[in-house]
Short mmCIF file of C-alpha atoms in Angstrom, two decimals:
data_model
loop_
_atom_site.label_atom_id
_atom_site.label_comp_id
_atom_site.label_asym_id
_atom_site.label_seq_id
_atom_site.Cartn_x
_atom_site.Cartn_y
_atom_site.Cartn_z
CA MET A 1344 -89.92 -89.64 23.03
CA GLY A 1345 -86.46 -90.66 21.93
CA TYR A 1346 -86.16 -93.64 19.64
CA SER A 1347 -84.14 -95.55 22.25
CA GLU A 1348 -87.24 -95.52 24.48
CA LYS A 1349 -89.42 -97.43 21.99
CA GLU A 1350 -88.78 -100.74 23.78
CA ASN A 1351 -90.29 -99.17 26.91
CA ILE A 1352 -93.43 -97.92 25.16
CA ASP A 1353 -95.86 -100.10 27.14
CA LYS A 1354 -94.45 -98.86 30.45
CA LEU A 1355 -94.48 -95.24 29.27
CA LEU A 1356 -98.07 -95.42 28.01
CA ASN A 1357 -99.24 -96.81 31.36
CA GLU A 1358 -97.84 -93.83 33.28
CA LYS A 1359 -100.54 -91.63 34.77
CA THR A 1360 -98.76 -88.39 33.91
CA THR A 1361 -97.48 -86.91 30.68
CA PHE A 1362 -93.84 -87.59 29.91
CA THR A 1363 -90.88 -86.53 27.86
CA LYS A 1364 -88.08 -89.04 27.51
CA MET A 1365 -85.05 -87.96 25.51
CA GLY A 1366 -83.47 -91.38 25.66
CA ASP A 1367 -79.97 -92.25 24.57
CA LEU A 1368 -79.06 -89.99 21.66
CA SER A 1369 -76.31 -92.39 20.54
CA PHE A 1370 -78.69 -95.39 20.55
CA LEU A 1371 -78.26 -98.00 17.81
CA GLU A 1372 -81.18 -100.38 17.43
CA LYS A 1373 -80.22 -104.04 17.87
CA THR A 1374 -83.19 -105.41 15.90
CA ILE A 1375 -82.67 -103.27 12.82
CA VAL A 1376 -83.11 -104.84 9.40
CA SER A 1377 -79.75 -104.78 7.66
CA ASP A 1378 -80.65 -106.63 4.45
CA TYR A 1379 -82.46 -103.66 2.89
CA LEU A 1380 -80.60 -100.89 1.11
CA GLY A 1381 -81.26 -97.19 0.78
CA LYS A 1382 -84.88 -96.14 0.48
CA ALA A 1383 -86.43 -99.44 1.55
CA LYS A 1384 -84.55 -99.34 4.88
CA LEU A 1385 -85.49 -95.68 5.38
CA PHE A 1386 -89.14 -96.48 4.63
CA ILE A 1387 -89.17 -99.25 7.24
CA PHE A 1388 -87.67 -96.88 9.84
CA ARG A 1389 -90.20 -94.17 8.96
CA GLN A 1390 -93.12 -96.58 9.26
CA LYS A 1391 -91.90 -97.82 12.66
CA MET A 1392 -91.70 -94.23 13.94
CA LYS A 1393 -95.12 -93.35 12.49
CA THR A 1394 -96.67 -96.38 14.21
CA THR A 1395 -95.08 -95.36 17.51
CA LEU A 1396 -96.38 -91.80 17.16
CA ASP A 1397 -99.86 -93.02 16.19
CA VAL A 1398 -100.00 -95.13 19.37
CA LEU A 1399 -98.94 -92.14 21.46
CA VAL A 1400 -101.56 -89.86 19.88
CA GLU A 1401 -104.36 -92.39 20.33
CA ASN A 1402 -103.33 -93.00 23.94
CA LYS A 1403 -103.30 -89.27 24.65
CA LYS A 1404 -106.78 -88.86 23.13
CA GLY A 1405 -108.11 -91.65 25.34
CA ARG A 1406 -106.39 -90.28 28.43
CA PHE A 1407 -107.93 -86.80 28.06
CA ALA A 1408 -111.32 -87.76 26.59
CA SER A 1409 -113.20 -87.70 29.89
#
């Protein structure tokens, strides 16, 4: 899932089929934190992506558990 699709995560997770969404490869997040510098900003980005991936993995486990 492309990062630009993160705002659509609820809709994507409710789809009945598996999906691959490349998204907009030139996407710039509008809600990004600009007050942090260097590593702190990178850490926040990494944590946001990890949380998104964790949600996807848990959803997939639930979808195929039966």
